[in-house]
Amino acid sequence: MSEVRTKATLAKSAAAAMNRLTTEQKNHALGVMADALQKEQAAIIDANSADIMNGREKGTSESLLDRLTLNESRIAGIAEGLRQIIALPDPVGLLLESFERPNGLKVEKISVPLGVIGMIYEARPNVTVDAAGLCLKTGNTVVLRGGSAALETNRKIVEVLRSALQTTDVPADALQMIEDADRSSVDEMLKLNGLLDVVIPRGGASLIRNVVDNATVPVIETGAGICHTFIDESADYDMASDIAFNAKVQRPSVCNAMETLLVHESFAKKHLHELADRFLKSDVQLHGCPRTMEIVPEALLASDADYATEYNDYILNIRVVHDLDEALSHIAQFGTMHSECIVTANQENAVRFLQEVDAAAVYHNASTRFTDGFEFGFGAEIGISTQKLHARGPMGLPALTSTKYRIYGAGQIRG
Amino acid sequence: MSEVRTKATLAKSAAAAMNRLTTEQKNHALGVMADALQKEQAAIIDANSADIMNGREKGTSESLLDRLTLNESRIAGIAEGLRQIIALPDPVGLLLESFERPNGLKVEKISVPLGVIGMIYEARPNVTVDAAGLCLKTGNTVVLRGGSAALETNRKIVEVLRSALQTTDVPADALQMIEDADRSSVDEMLKLNGLLDVVIPRGGASLIRNVVDNATVPVIETGAGICHTFIDESADYDMASDIAFNAKVQRPSVCNAMETLLVHESFAKKHLHELADRFLKSDVQLHGCPRTMEIVPEALLASDADYATEYNDYILNIRVVHDLDEALSHIAQFGTMHSECIVTANQENAVRFLQEVDAAAVYHNASTRFTDGFEFGFGAEIGISTQKLHARGPMGLPALTSTKYRIYGAGQIRG
């Protein structure tokens, strides 16, 4: 049997035992895992150095190497993340509904683990620990398939965590990691119907596209975010400028950052010059529609391809629109149903925008950067769903559960 | 543009208008649709006769032709189904959660339509009307792709319904039907990412397999049911016999019917002969394990392939097991996570079974035939989900909704 199938089978075989654990048993294991990471930090940092060295030889960019790098303080942060999961309520085993039918059948709807979760991700090794902790807390088993750039680090982390689990009631087989860095191991995971209950991809657009296009197992699509901010005619300048600037510049590399700024023509006449200047001074490259270019000569001409690009970088499209309707149709055409914002003092327009924009998170007068499990107060985040099934937007622990109906009878049969 | 893409695009273009409708507007349209079906019943029956004639020429079985056949009374029943949807609560626009963050952001989680739903189904034309009604009530638009055996009937029904919608506030384009009976039209639907928000297949195992294997759009898998009844040592004979008999014989063709009966060895010694006799007298063909064959010589030897088959027919596997654990592992190996039952007087075993069996519906002392939206009191059913994402088990109206976060700020930006 291949590595992928072998490990997925082990994960599935551990699922029943996971579903029998108490909250206390799971929380104890999370604490043991956190302690083990810090106790073994020297070995983890050694393994990480090997990844960094490999990466440098392959010419990996310094910014990516920085994201890959672990040190004592980052490991402490990662361990602290596990400990925070302990404090979160256990979402499994909750009685969600209960009702009695006229024939006397008692029906209960209970939250249960999803079962076996496949995580396919890139780069940062903290995802390895986060995913392990979130899946364990929700009674799931997990098959991790991280990127090759962090292979040594992930391998050592998983070794430390599995070894820590040996001393707990959580079966070590609940945590599996695919070491085969070949793309074919991903493709194999995507077809493991009957072994994996869901696959969650986390990473760049091409990783997610590959998963969505090729998976036959259920997928929770995450991440791709072409987010817009629409500044309406009536917007307060300072508020609009701060929100737009924050949405683009505070952390351009993430999915809830703004890619396109839509500006009402009246607002543009009065303020676009000054607003564009603020972006230019922060080295944001501007692409604009023809009307933008009249006001901001530094802008390059924006194409439809630009509007359809998730830059994740210091690049911004600006488009002047005639009214709310034009903004709504731009978003309907180019948005990815992630996070969209209107800045306006016009209550009626705000209501329409929040009602009519089809996205996971729609904002009135706040930065799209808040679409995040921690910012929403979930205490955790396994990803941000950009699909409409199962979970939408930031996913906390409940997104890692399913349900089951329990029916209690006294011999009822159907007539 | 192909028929499929053209109609999906029209459905998507109608989605925003659907999302603006009030409950009253939707309910009014449902009533108008029901009336139109009855008013136009002669034309519908004419079209149906053409399908029946075609089917008879092609040698379609009489039982299938019977399921296809519409008459006044069946059309009245279908129209009545639409009217019943009027009385159900509107699951869209509900405030599901709301909370305020320390920074003053107010977050609301609202139920919203899924958007555009693709229904791929076979045979009975009542699904055409049911799906149209359920999708309309939930503010969704729908692209229907029924089986070729009911093509003329479905075409006429959709024509009648779309024409009825012209007199209402519901856009007729919310209801689309693919007339191309070639399998390639299904394949095209399965790849319409960005146009279809979900595809729901309803039909036989091969239809569902094709959808799951080939869809790149999100899918809600329905239907396949290899359901078990486990009769424990302590089961009351009459109750066990009635439940098992009902689960197999009352309607063998459906997904919640039993395919395999698991019998505790002590119960088997005392009662299996009599119980098997009851099935044989109703012309149920029996396949059994070697121990079953000792008690029931009429049984054929059951293979693993038999245990893995959804017969949907008067055929039953019987397996004698040593204890609850052996029953649990049989179900884990061969079950499809649909509906599973234990008949027992032993409370501890009942609790273990209901906890440990991984299925949408787990029963203690009642027939698996109750896994059904109407039997659960949902007042409607779009299908029975056998996957763990989004919805599990019988799906009523709420399963056709997603959620959206609305966030109200006063200029908040992320630090």
mmCIF file of N, CA, C and O in Angstrom, chain B residues 100-162:
data_model
loop_
_atom_site.group_PDB
_atom_site.id
_atom_site.type_symbol
_atom_site.label_atom_id
_atom_site.label_comp_id
_atom_site.label_asym_id
_atom_site.label_seq_id
_atom_site.Cartn_x
_atom_site.Cartn_y
_atom_site.Cartn_z
ATOM 1 N N GLU B 100 -20.857 41.384 19.549
ATOM 2 C CA GLU B 100 -20.089 42.620 19.396
ATOM 3 C C GLU B 100 -18.671 42.355 19.872
ATOM 4 O O GLU B 100 -18.450 41.705 20.894
ATOM 5 N N ARG B 101 -17.701 42.827 19.132
ATOM 6 C CA ARG B 101 -16.299 42.637 19.478
ATOM 7 C C ARG B 101 -15.827 43.793 20.363
ATOM 8 O O ARG B 101 -16.437 44.865 20.366
ATOM 9 N N PRO B 102 -14.744 43.571 21.115
ATOM 10 C CA PRO B 102 -14.241 44.630 21.996
ATOM 11 C C PRO B 102 -13.951 45.946 21.249
ATOM 12 O O PRO B 102 -14.087 47.023 21.821
ATOM 13 N N ASN B 103 -13.597 45.863 19.960
ATOM 14 C CA ASN B 103 -13.330 47.093 19.186
ATOM 15 C C ASN B 103 -14.599 47.754 18.680
ATOM 16 O O ASN B 103 -14.541 48.731 17.928
ATOM 17 N N GLY B 104 -15.759 47.229 19.073
ATOM 18 C CA GLY B 104 -17.020 47.866 18.692
ATOM 19 C C GLY B 104 -17.642 47.318 17.423
ATOM 20 O O GLY B 104 -18.771 47.694 17.081
ATOM 21 N N LEU B 105 -16.940 46.453 16.704
ATOM 22 C CA LEU B 105 -17.545 45.860 15.505
ATOM 23 C C LEU B 105 -18.739 45.012 15.912
ATOM 24 O O LEU B 105 -18.659 44.210 16.832
ATOM 25 N N LYS B 106 -19.851 45.216 15.209
ATOM 26 C CA LYS B 106 -21.028 44.366 15.422
ATOM 27 C C LYS B 106 -21.076 43.348 14.291
ATOM 28 O O LYS B 106 -21.075 43.709 13.126
ATOM 29 N N VAL B 107 -21.138 42.074 14.655
ATOM 30 C CA VAL B 107 -21.125 41.000 13.661
ATOM 31 C C VAL B 107 -22.457 40.260 13.719
ATOM 32 O O VAL B 107 -22.914 39.875 14.796
ATOM 33 N N GLU B 108 -23.079 40.098 12.552
ATOM 34 C CA GLU B 108 -24.321 39.325 12.453
ATOM 35 C C GLU B 108 -24.107 38.168 11.481
ATOM 36 O O GLU B 108 -23.523 38.359 10.414
ATOM 37 N N LYS B 109 -24.589 37.010 11.853
ATOM 38 C CA LYS B 109 -24.568 35.867 10.930
ATOM 39 C C LYS B 109 -25.992 35.624 10.463
ATOM 40 O O LYS B 109 -26.889 35.354 11.267
ATOM 41 N N ILE B 110 -26.206 35.729 9.164
ATOM 42 C CA ILE B 110 -27.535 35.688 8.568
ATOM 43 C C ILE B 110 -27.645 34.477 7.645
ATOM 44 O O ILE B 110 -26.681 34.142 6.972
ATOM 45 N N SER B 111 -28.801 33.844 7.608
ATOM 46 C CA SER B 111 -28.997 32.780 6.624
ATOM 47 C C SER B 111 -29.342 33.391 5.276
ATOM 48 O O SER B 111 -30.150 34.323 5.199
ATOM 49 N N VAL B 112 -28.717 32.882 4.239
ATOM 50 C CA VAL B 112 -28.931 33.392 2.881
ATOM 51 C C VAL B 112 -29.138 32.216 1.930
ATOM 52 O O VAL B 112 -28.790 31.083 2.261
ATOM 53 N N PRO B 113 -29.704 32.482 0.750
ATOM 54 C CA PRO B 113 -29.827 31.387 -0.223
ATOM 55 C C PRO B 113 -28.445 30.863 -0.613
ATOM 56 O O PRO B 113 -27.446 31.577 -0.511
ATOM 57 N N LEU B 114 -28.382 29.617 -1.063
ATOM 58 C CA LEU B 114 -27.124 29.095 -1.600
ATOM 59 C C LEU B 114 -26.770 29.808 -2.897
ATOM 60 O O LEU B 114 -25.605 30.012 -3.190
ATOM 61 N N GLY B 115 -27.773 30.160 -3.681
ATOM 62 C CA GLY B 115 -27.521 30.841 -4.956
ATOM 63 C C GLY B 115 -28.143 30.066 -6.098
ATOM 64 O O GLY B 115 -29.353 30.085 -6.265
ATOM 65 N N VAL B 116 -27.326 29.382 -6.869
ATOM 66 C CA VAL B 116 -27.816 28.587 -7.992
ATOM 67 C C VAL B 116 -27.567 27.106 -7.684
ATOM 68 O O VAL B 116 -26.443 26.695 -7.433
ATOM 69 N N ILE B 117 -28.640 26.336 -7.693
ATOM 70 C CA ILE B 117 -28.559 24.916 -7.366
ATOM 71 C C ILE B 117 -28.763 24.092 -8.638
ATOM 72 O O ILE B 117 -29.706 24.336 -9.389
ATOM 73 N N GLY B 118 -27.860 23.168 -8.891
ATOM 74 C CA GLY B 118 -28.041 22.230 -9.994
ATOM 75 C C GLY B 118 -28.606 20.926 -9.464
ATOM 76 O O GLY B 118 -28.060 20.356 -8.525
ATOM 77 N N MET B 119 -29.745 20.501 -10.011
ATOM 78 C CA MET B 119 -30.335 19.217 -9.594
ATOM 79 C C MET B 119 -30.166 18.243 -10.751
ATOM 80 O O MET B 119 -30.608 18.520 -11.864
ATOM 81 N N ILE B 120 -29.554 17.115 -10.476
ATOM 82 C CA ILE B 120 -29.380 16.081 -11.506
ATOM 83 C C ILE B 120 -30.094 14.834 -11.004
ATOM 84 O O ILE B 120 -29.762 14.316 -9.935
ATOM 85 N N TYR B 121 -31.107 14.379 -11.749
ATOM 86 C CA TYR B 121 -31.955 13.321 -11.204
ATOM 87 C C TYR B 121 -32.496 12.444 -12.320
ATOM 88 O O TYR B 121 -32.324 12.730 -13.500
ATOM 89 N N GLU B 122 -33.152 11.374 -11.891
ATOM 90 C CA GLU B 122 -33.686 10.395 -12.837
ATOM 91 C C GLU B 122 -35.195 10.287 -12.643
ATOM 92 O O GLU B 122 -35.747 10.717 -11.645
ATOM 93 N N ALA B 123 -35.788 9.675 -13.591
ATOM 94 C CA ALA B 123 -37.121 9.126 -13.467
ATOM 95 C C ALA B 123 -38.185 10.109 -12.999
ATOM 96 O O ALA B 123 -38.459 11.082 -13.675
ATOM 97 N N ARG B 124 -38.750 9.921 -11.825
ATOM 98 C CA ARG B 124 -40.053 10.470 -11.496
ATOM 99 C C ARG B 124 -40.169 11.990 -11.648
ATOM 100 O O ARG B 124 -39.432 12.746 -11.045
ATOM 101 N N PRO B 125 -41.155 12.429 -12.439
ATOM 102 C CA PRO B 125 -41.283 13.864 -12.732
ATOM 103 C C PRO B 125 -41.704 14.697 -11.521
ATOM 104 O O PRO B 125 -41.586 15.927 -11.564
ATOM 105 N N ASN B 126 -42.154 14.051 -10.439
ATOM 106 C CA ASN B 126 -42.504 14.857 -9.272
ATOM 107 C C ASN B 126 -41.283 15.571 -8.706
ATOM 108 O O ASN B 126 -41.398 16.634 -8.100
ATOM 109 N N VAL B 127 -40.079 15.016 -8.939
ATOM 110 C CA VAL B 127 -38.866 15.673 -8.451
ATOM 111 C C VAL B 127 -38.707 17.053 -9.104
ATOM 112 O O VAL B 127 -38.237 18.003 -8.481
ATOM 113 N N THR B 128 -39.133 17.161 -10.362
ATOM 114 C CA THR B 128 -39.051 18.438 -11.068
ATOM 115 C C THR B 128 -39.808 19.526 -10.307
ATOM 116 O O THR B 128 -39.296 20.625 -10.076
ATOM 117 N N VAL B 129 -41.013 19.201 -9.894
ATOM 118 C CA VAL B 129 -41.842 20.186 -9.196
ATOM 119 C C VAL B 129 -41.344 20.411 -7.766
ATOM 120 O O VAL B 129 -41.233 21.546 -7.299
ATOM 121 N N ASP B 130 -41.045 19.320 -7.080
ATOM 122 C CA ASP B 130 -40.531 19.440 -5.707
ATOM 123 C C ASP B 130 -39.309 20.340 -5.670
ATOM 124 O O ASP B 130 -39.217 21.261 -4.850
ATOM 125 N N ALA B 131 -38.342 20.043 -6.535
ATOM 126 C CA ALA B 131 -37.089 20.801 -6.517
ATOM 127 C C ALA B 131 -37.346 22.266 -6.840
ATOM 128 O O ALA B 131 -36.792 23.164 -6.192
ATOM 129 N N ALA B 132 -38.219 22.513 -7.824
ATOM 130 C CA ALA B 132 -38.533 23.901 -8.176
ATOM 131 C C ALA B 132 -39.134 24.622 -6.968
ATOM 132 O O ALA B 132 -38.755 25.744 -6.633
ATOM 133 N N GLY B 133 -40.066 23.968 -6.296
ATOM 134 C CA GLY B 133 -40.734 24.590 -5.155
ATOM 135 C C GLY B 133 -39.796 24.829 -3.983
ATOM 136 O O GLY B 133 -39.804 25.909 -3.372
ATOM 137 N N LEU B 134 -38.979 23.832 -3.663
ATOM 138 C CA LEU B 134 -38.077 23.965 -2.515
ATOM 139 C C LEU B 134 -37.002 25.024 -2.782
ATOM 140 O O LEU B 134 -36.654 25.809 -1.886
ATOM 141 N N CYS B 135 -36.492 25.053 -4.001
ATOM 142 C CA CYS B 135 -35.462 26.050 -4.331
ATOM 143 C C CYS B 135 -36.059 27.452 -4.318
ATOM 144 O O CYS B 135 -35.444 28.390 -3.808
ATOM 145 N N LEU B 136 -37.272 27.596 -4.859
ATOM 146 C CA LEU B 136 -37.921 28.895 -4.869
ATOM 147 C C LEU B 136 -38.148 29.397 -3.436
ATOM 148 O O LEU B 136 -37.835 30.546 -3.106
ATOM 149 N N LYS B 137 -38.673 28.525 -2.597
ATOM 150 C CA LYS B 137 -38.978 28.951 -1.224
ATOM 151 C C LYS B 137 -37.721 29.405 -0.484
ATOM 152 O O LYS B 137 -37.778 30.262 0.393
ATOM 153 N N THR B 138 -36.580 28.823 -0.826
ATOM 154 C CA THR B 138 -35.337 29.174 -0.153
ATOM 155 C C THR B 138 -34.574 30.275 -0.894
ATOM 156 O O THR B 138 -33.418 30.540 -0.579
ATOM 157 N N GLY B 139 -35.239 30.901 -1.880
ATOM 158 C CA GLY B 139 -34.617 32.045 -2.552
ATOM 159 C C GLY B 139 -33.506 31.669 -3.508
ATOM 160 O O GLY B 139 -32.710 32.514 -3.903
ATOM 161 N N ASN B 140 -33.444 30.389 -3.858
ATOM 162 C CA ASN B 140 -32.433 29.938 -4.803
ATOM 163 C C ASN B 140 -33.000 29.899 -6.218
ATOM 164 O O ASN B 140 -34.208 29.800 -6.417
ATOM 165 N N THR B 141 -32.121 29.937 -7.188
ATOM 166 C CA THR B 141 -32.527 29.596 -8.537
ATOM 167 C C THR B 141 -32.043 28.174 -8.788
ATOM 168 O O THR B 141 -31.175 27.670 -8.077
ATOM 169 N N VAL B 142 -32.634 27.531 -9.798
ATOM 170 C CA VAL B 142 -32.326 26.104 -9.965
ATOM 171 C C VAL B 142 -32.186 25.750 -11.439
ATOM 172 O O VAL B 142 -32.909 26.277 -12.286
ATOM 173 N N VAL B 143 -31.215 24.921 -11.719
ATOM 174 C CA VAL B 143 -31.039 24.354 -13.059
ATOM 175 C C VAL B 143 -31.327 22.867 -12.931
ATOM 176 O O VAL B 143 -30.591 22.131 -12.278
ATOM 177 N N LEU B 144 -32.433 22.429 -13.562
ATOM 178 C CA LEU B 144 -32.880 21.045 -13.455
ATOM 179 C C LEU B 144 -32.337 20.236 -14.631
ATOM 180 O O LEU B 144 -32.384 20.681 -15.775
ATOM 181 N N ARG B 145 -31.854 19.051 -14.335
ATOM 182 C CA ARG B 145 -31.436 18.146 -15.413
ATOM 183 C C ARG B 145 -31.995 16.776 -15.046
ATOM 184 O O ARG B 145 -31.384 16.029 -14.303
ATOM 185 N N GLY B 146 -33.214 16.507 -15.546
ATOM 186 C CA GLY B 146 -33.879 15.244 -15.249
ATOM 187 C C GLY B 146 -33.477 14.159 -16.233
ATOM 188 O O GLY B 146 -32.717 14.397 -17.177
ATOM 189 N N GLY B 147 -33.994 12.974 -16.008
ATOM 190 C CA GLY B 147 -33.655 11.845 -16.871
ATOM 191 C C GLY B 147 -34.393 11.910 -18.199
ATOM 192 O O GLY B 147 -35.461 12.522 -18.310
ATOM 193 N N SER B 148 -33.823 11.261 -19.221
ATOM 194 C CA SER B 148 -34.418 11.323 -20.554
ATOM 195 C C SER B 148 -35.775 10.614 -20.585
ATOM 196 O O SER B 148 -36.624 10.954 -21.399
ATOM 197 N N ALA B 149 -35.997 9.678 -19.678
ATOM 198 C CA ALA B 149 -37.252 8.926 -19.701
ATOM 199 C C ALA B 149 -38.461 9.821 -19.434
ATOM 200 O O ALA B 149 -39.578 9.507 -19.834
ATOM 201 N N ALA B 150 -38.238 10.956 -18.766
ATOM 202 C CA ALA B 150 -39.352 11.855 -18.445
ATOM 203 C C ALA B 150 -39.204 13.194 -19.158
ATOM 204 O O ALA B 150 -39.793 14.206 -18.751
ATOM 205 N N LEU B 151 -38.439 13.201 -20.253
ATOM 206 C CA LEU B 151 -38.087 14.479 -20.888
ATOM 207 C C LEU B 151 -39.301 15.299 -21.306
ATOM 208 O O LEU B 151 -39.396 16.498 -21.001
ATOM 209 N N GLU B 152 -40.250 14.666 -21.984
ATOM 210 C CA GLU B 152 -41.419 15.420 -22.472
ATOM 211 C C GLU B 152 -42.249 15.940 -21.298
ATOM 212 O O GLU B 152 -42.735 17.077 -21.312
ATOM 213 N N THR B 153 -42.428 15.102 -20.304
ATOM 214 C CA THR B 153 -43.201 15.499 -19.127
ATOM 215 C C THR B 153 -42.531 16.681 -18.426
ATOM 216 O O THR B 153 -43.181 17.682 -18.099
ATOM 217 N N ASN B 154 -41.230 16.551 -18.193
ATOM 218 C CA ASN B 154 -40.512 17.613 -17.500
ATOM 219 C C ASN B 154 -40.552 18.918 -18.291
ATOM 220 O O ASN B 154 -40.719 20.001 -17.720
ATOM 221 N N ARG B 155 -40.398 18.799 -19.608
ATOM 222 C CA ARG B 155 -40.407 19.994 -20.443
ATOM 223 C C ARG B 155 -41.747 20.726 -20.305
ATOM 224 O O ARG B 155 -41.791 21.934 -20.131
ATOM 225 N N LYS B 156 -42.827 19.955 -20.347
ATOM 226 C CA LYS B 156 -44.151 20.577 -20.237
ATOM 227 C C LYS B 156 -44.357 21.174 -18.845
ATOM 228 O O LYS B 156 -44.854 22.292 -18.692
ATOM 229 N N ILE B 157 -43.956 20.436 -17.820
ATOM 230 C CA ILE B 157 -44.114 20.944 -16.453
ATOM 231 C C ILE B 157 -43.358 22.264 -16.276
ATOM 232 O O ILE B 157 -43.888 23.246 -15.746
ATOM 233 N N VAL B 158 -42.128 22.297 -16.762
ATOM 234 C CA VAL B 158 -41.316 23.511 -16.599
ATOM 235 C C VAL B 158 -41.920 24.665 -17.406
ATOM 236 O O VAL B 158 -41.952 25.805 -16.946
ATOM 237 N N GLU B 159 -42.426 24.344 -18.576
ATOM 238 C CA GLU B 159 -43.084 25.378 -19.382
ATOM 239 C C GLU B 159 -44.279 25.964 -18.613
ATOM 240 O O GLU B 159 -44.454 27.188 -18.554
ATOM 241 N N VAL B 160 -45.078 25.083 -18.020
ATOM 242 C CA VAL B 160 -46.248 25.537 -17.252
ATOM 243 C C VAL B 160 -45.808 26.380 -16.057
ATOM 244 O O VAL B 160 -46.369 27.458 -15.783
ATOM 245 N N LEU B 161 -44.778 25.927 -15.352
ATOM 246 C CA LEU B 161 -44.344 26.644 -14.150
ATOM 247 C C LEU B 161 -43.727 28.004 -14.512
ATOM 248 O O LEU B 161 -43.994 29.015 -13.867
ATOM 249 N N ARG B 162 -42.898 28.022 -15.540
ATOM 250 C CA ARG B 162 -42.272 29.287 -15.942
ATOM 251 C C ARG B 162 -43.331 30.283 -16.412
ATOM 252 O O ARG B 162 -43.264 31.478 -16.098
#
